[in-house]
Each structure stands twice: as C-alpha cells, then as structure tokens.
Short mmCIF file of C-alpha atoms in Angstrom, two decimals:
data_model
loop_
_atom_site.label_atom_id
_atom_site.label_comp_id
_atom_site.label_asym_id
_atom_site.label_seq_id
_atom_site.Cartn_x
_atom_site.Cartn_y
_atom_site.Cartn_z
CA UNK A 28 0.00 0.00 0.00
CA UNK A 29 1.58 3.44 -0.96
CA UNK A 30 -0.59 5.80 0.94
CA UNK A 31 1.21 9.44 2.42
CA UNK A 32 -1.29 9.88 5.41
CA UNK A 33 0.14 7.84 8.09
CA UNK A 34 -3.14 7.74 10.19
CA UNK A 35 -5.09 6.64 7.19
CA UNK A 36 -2.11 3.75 5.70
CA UNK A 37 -2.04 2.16 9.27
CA UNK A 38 -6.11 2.40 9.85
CA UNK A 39 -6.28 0.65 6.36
CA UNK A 40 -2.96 -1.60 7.16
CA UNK A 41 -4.84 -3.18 10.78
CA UNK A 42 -8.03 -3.45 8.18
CA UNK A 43 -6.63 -5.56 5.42
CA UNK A 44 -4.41 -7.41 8.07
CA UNK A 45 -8.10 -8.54 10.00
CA UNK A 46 -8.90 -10.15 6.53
CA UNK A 47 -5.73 -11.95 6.60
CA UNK A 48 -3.81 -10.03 4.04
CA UNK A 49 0.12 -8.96 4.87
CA UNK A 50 0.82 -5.72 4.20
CA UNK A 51 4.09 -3.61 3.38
CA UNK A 52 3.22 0.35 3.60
CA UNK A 53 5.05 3.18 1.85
CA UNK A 54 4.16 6.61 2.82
CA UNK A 55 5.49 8.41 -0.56
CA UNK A 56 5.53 7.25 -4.38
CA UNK A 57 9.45 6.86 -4.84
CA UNK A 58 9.38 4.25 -1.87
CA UNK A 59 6.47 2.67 -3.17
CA UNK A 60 7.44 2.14 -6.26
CA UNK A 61 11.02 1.32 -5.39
CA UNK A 62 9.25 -1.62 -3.31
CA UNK A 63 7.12 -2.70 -6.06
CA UNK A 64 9.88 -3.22 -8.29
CA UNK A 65 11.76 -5.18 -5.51
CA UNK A 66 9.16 -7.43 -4.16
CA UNK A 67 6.11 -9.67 -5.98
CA UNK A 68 2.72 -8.51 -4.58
CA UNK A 69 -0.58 -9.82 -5.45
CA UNK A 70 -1.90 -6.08 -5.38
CA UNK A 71 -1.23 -2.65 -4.98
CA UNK A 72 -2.37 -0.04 -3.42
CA UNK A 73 -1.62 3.63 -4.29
CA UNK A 74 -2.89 6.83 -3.64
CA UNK A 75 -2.70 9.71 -6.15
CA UNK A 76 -1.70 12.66 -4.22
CA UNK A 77 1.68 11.83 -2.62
CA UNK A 78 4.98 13.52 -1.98
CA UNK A 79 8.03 12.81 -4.37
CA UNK A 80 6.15 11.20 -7.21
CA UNK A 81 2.08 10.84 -7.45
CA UNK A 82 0.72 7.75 -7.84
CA UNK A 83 -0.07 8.33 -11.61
CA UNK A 84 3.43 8.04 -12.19
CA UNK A 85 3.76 5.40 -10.15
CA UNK A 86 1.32 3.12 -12.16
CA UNK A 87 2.91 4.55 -15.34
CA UNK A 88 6.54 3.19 -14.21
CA UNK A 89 5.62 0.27 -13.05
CA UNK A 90 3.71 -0.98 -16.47
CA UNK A 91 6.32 0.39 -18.26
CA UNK A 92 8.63 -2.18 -16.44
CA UNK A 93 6.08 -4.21 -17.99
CA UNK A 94 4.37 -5.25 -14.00
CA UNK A 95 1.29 -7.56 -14.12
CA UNK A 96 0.30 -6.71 -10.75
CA UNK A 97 -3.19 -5.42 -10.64
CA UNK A 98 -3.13 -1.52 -8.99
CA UNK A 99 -6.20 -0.06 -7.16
CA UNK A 100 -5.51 3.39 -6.75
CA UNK A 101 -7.42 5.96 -3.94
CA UNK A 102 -7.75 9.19 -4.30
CA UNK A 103 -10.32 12.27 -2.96
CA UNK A 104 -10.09 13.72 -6.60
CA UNK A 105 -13.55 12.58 -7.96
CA UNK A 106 -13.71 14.04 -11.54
CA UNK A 107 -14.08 11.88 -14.50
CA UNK A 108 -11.17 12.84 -16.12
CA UNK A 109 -8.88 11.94 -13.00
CA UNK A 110 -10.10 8.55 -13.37
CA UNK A 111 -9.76 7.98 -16.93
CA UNK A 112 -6.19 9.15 -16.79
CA UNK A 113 -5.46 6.52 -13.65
CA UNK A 114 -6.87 3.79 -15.77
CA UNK A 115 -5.68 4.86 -19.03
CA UNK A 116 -1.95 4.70 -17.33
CA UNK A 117 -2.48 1.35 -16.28
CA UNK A 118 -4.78 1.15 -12.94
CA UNK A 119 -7.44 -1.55 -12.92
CA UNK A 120 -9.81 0.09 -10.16
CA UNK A 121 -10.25 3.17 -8.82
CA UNK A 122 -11.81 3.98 -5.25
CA UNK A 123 -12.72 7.85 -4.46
CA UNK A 124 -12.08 8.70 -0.72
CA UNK A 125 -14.14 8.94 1.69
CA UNK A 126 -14.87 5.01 0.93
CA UNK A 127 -16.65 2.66 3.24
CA UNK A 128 -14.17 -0.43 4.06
CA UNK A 129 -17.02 -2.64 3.11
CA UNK A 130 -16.42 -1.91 -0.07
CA UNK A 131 -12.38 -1.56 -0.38
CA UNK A 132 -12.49 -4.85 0.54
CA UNK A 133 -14.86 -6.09 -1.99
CA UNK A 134 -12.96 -4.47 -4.52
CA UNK A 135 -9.26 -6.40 -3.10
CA UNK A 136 -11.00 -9.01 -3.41
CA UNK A 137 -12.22 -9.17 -7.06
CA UNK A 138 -8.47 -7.43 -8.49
CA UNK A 139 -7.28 -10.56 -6.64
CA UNK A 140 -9.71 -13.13 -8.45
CA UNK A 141 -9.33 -11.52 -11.60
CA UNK A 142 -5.38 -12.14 -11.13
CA UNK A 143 -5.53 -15.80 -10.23
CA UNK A 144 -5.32 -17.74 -13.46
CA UNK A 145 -1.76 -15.58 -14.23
CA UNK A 146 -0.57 -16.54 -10.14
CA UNK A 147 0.00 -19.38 -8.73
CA UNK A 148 -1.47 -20.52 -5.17
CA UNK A 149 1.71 -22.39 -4.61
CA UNK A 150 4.94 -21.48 -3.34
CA UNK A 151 8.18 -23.12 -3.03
CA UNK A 152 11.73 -22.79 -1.54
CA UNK A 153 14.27 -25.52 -1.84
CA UNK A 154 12.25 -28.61 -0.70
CA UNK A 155 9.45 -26.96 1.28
CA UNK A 156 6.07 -26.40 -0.94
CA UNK A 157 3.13 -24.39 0.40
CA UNK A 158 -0.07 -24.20 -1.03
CA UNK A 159 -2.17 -20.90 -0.16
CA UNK A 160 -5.36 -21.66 -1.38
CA UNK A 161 -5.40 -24.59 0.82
CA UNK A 162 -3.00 -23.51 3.78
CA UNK A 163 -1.10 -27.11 3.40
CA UNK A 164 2.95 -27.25 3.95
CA UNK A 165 4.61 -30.43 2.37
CA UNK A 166 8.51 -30.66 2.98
CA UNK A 167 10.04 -32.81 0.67
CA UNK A 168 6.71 -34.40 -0.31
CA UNK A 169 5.56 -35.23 3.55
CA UNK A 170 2.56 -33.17 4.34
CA UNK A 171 3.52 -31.41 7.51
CA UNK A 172 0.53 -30.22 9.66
CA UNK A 173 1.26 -26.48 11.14
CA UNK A 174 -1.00 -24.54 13.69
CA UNK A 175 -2.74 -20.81 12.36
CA UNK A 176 -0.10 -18.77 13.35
CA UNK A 177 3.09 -21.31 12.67
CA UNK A 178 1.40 -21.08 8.76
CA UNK A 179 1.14 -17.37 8.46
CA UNK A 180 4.80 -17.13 10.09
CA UNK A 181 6.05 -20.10 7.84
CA UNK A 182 4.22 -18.13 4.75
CA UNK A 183 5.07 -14.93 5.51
CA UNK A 184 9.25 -16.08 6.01
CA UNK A 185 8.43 -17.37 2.44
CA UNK A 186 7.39 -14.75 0.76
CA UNK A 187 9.93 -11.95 2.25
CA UNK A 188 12.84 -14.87 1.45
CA UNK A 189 15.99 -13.13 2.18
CA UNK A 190 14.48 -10.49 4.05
CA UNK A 191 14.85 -10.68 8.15
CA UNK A 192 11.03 -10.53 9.64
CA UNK A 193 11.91 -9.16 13.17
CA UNK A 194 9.58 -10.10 16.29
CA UNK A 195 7.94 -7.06 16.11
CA UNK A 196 7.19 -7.26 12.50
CA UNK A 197 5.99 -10.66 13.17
CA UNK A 198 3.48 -9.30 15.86
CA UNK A 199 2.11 -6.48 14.27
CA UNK A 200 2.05 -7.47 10.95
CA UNK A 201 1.57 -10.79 10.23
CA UNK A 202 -0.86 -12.14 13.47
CA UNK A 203 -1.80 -8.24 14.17
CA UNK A 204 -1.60 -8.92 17.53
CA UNK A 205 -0.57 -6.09 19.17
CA UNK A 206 -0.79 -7.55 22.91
CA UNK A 207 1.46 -10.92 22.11
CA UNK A 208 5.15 -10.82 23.43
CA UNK A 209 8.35 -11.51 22.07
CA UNK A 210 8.49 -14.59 23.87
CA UNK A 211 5.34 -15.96 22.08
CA UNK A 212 7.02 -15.50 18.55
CA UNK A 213 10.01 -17.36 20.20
CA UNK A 214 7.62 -20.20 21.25
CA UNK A 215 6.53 -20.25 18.04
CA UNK A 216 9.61 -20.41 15.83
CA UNK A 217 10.74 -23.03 18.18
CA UNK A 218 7.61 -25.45 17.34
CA UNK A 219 7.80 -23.95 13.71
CA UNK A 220 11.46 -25.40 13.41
CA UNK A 221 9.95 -28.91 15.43
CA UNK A 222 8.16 -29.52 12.44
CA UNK A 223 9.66 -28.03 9.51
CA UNK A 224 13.24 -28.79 10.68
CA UNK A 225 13.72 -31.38 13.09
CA UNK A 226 15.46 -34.98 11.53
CA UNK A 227 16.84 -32.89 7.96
CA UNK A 228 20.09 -32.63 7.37
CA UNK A 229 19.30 -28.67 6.15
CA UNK A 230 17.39 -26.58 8.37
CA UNK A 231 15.73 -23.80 6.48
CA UNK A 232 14.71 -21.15 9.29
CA UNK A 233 18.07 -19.19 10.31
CA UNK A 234 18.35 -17.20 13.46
CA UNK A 235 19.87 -13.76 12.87
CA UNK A 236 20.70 -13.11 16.33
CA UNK A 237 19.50 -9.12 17.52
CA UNK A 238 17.13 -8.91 14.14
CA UNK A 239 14.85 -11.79 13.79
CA UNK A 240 14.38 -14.76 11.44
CA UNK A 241 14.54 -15.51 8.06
CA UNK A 242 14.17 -18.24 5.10
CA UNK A 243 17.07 -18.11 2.17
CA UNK A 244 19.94 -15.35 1.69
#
C-alpha cells in the first residue's frame, strides 16, 4: 500500500491485516514504487496525491517495467477525467475517498480473483512447498501439519525470502496482535522449526541473532 497519510495507511494496514492479508506500507511514491519493483505482490495499493512522485506516475513506471500486478488506486479527486487518466496509465480500479471499508475490501477481493489464473497458489523454496489456497505445507513431499499462526509465520518467512522478519514485524504485521510478546514468537519459531526442521540434514529457518528470522539469503 503506498498511501502518504500515516493515520489513514495504518487504519487501512490493521483493516486488510483482519482479513488476513500482509501488508508492506510506503508513505510516498518513490518508496512505493522502489518496493514494487523489488518485491512480488498480489496487489497494490496507491494513492494519487503523494509527496516525491504521485501515484499516476507510479502506475505509469511500473507498467512500463512491464508489471502484471493489478493496482487499485485511492484518491479524494472525484472528476471523471482523474479517473480515466489513472486507468488509461495502467490502474485496474479506482476507489474515491471517503470510501466505506465494506467496499475496499470487496474491490481487493475481485483485483485478486481476476489475477488468479496468471498466479499461482503455490509457493516453493528448496524442498518446502506451500499451497495458499489450501494452507497445506509439504517438505520434501511429507505433508507437515502447522498450527494458524506457525502457517502465516512459515508463509510470511516465504514470501519476504531473504528479508529478516523481526519479532515485532511478526506481531504487528503478520498475526496483528498487538498484545502478544516476544516470547510468544520465540515459542513459536521453536515449534515452527519442530516440524519443519527437526530430523533434515538442512534446516531452512536461520536465526539472525539481535534482528529476527529468516528463510534463504
């Protein structure tokens, strides 16, 4: 989500993350679209008015660069012609502000149908295959049977491979949970690695003692 009001990116962030969606926000168009070019989201996002570069721009760069990734773009400019342009660049929906939730999340919801034949529910990393659609892990072809959270963290160390997911990130972006401690991630890292780990001769989830925890380099 590229969104320059703070109070409004984080309301929408704890709103999308209810639904189960995680969610990396930008607060201007340069970082924004420097993360979309770095990272492969199932959606974007992106206000119009921002600092640095506007979110038409945005959208423009990011099909020139020839991105698939379906962009809903916000905006409290309501004339026809502001929309046209948005689309014509590239947007596939277009949401004027003030919006009820309700309906923001209707419209995430049918960008991401609309995007499934082209992406894949499945996701892999060495030996260990997880299936989104239906929330099953396999590890070198043995289905491995992981509690809510231990999926979303397994899922969400997938996805960001490389990248260190530090407790608090953990917390507060992938359960939401603003009351858990960092002793429960610990806890459940611990049982994550039980099951994922335990008996292989590679362990996948690394330790990156004072950051967090990652999957891959």
């Amino acid at each position: 989500m590229i969104e320059d009001d703070d109070v409004i990116g984080e309301r929408l962030r704890k709103t999308l993350a209810k639904e189960g969606y995680v969610v990396d926000l930008a607060l201007d168009g340069e970082d924004g679209l420097r993360q979309a070019q770095r990272e492969s989201y199932s959606l974007i996002i992106c206000d119009v008015m921002m600092p640095k570069r506007d979110g038409w721009s945005v959208v423009a760069e990011l099909r020139r660069d020839r991105s698939r990734t379906p962009v809903l773009m916000l905006t409290a400019r309501d004339a026809v012609e502001d929309r046209v342009k948005g689309l014509d660049l590239g947007a596939d929906d277009y949401l004027v502000k003030p919006f009820d939730f309700n309906e923001l999340l209707a419209r995430v919801r049918a960008l991401l149908r609309r995007d499934k034949p082209v992406k894949s529910s499945k996701m892999s990393f060495d030996d260990l295959e997880i299936d989104s659609a239906g929330k099953t892990v396999r590890r070198d072809g043995e289905l491995i049977k992981l509690t809510p959270r231990e999926y979303s963290l397994l899922e969400a160390l997938v996805r960001n491979r490389g990248r260190v997911l530090s407790r608090e990130v953990i917390i507060d972006r992938i359960w939401n949970d603003d009351e858990s401690l960092s002793n429960t991630v610990n806890f459940h890292v611990t049982s994550l690695r039980k099951k994922i780990d335990a008996g292989r001769e590679k362990s996948l989830i690394e330790t990156v003692h004072g950051f967090g925890y990652r999957i891959g380099d």
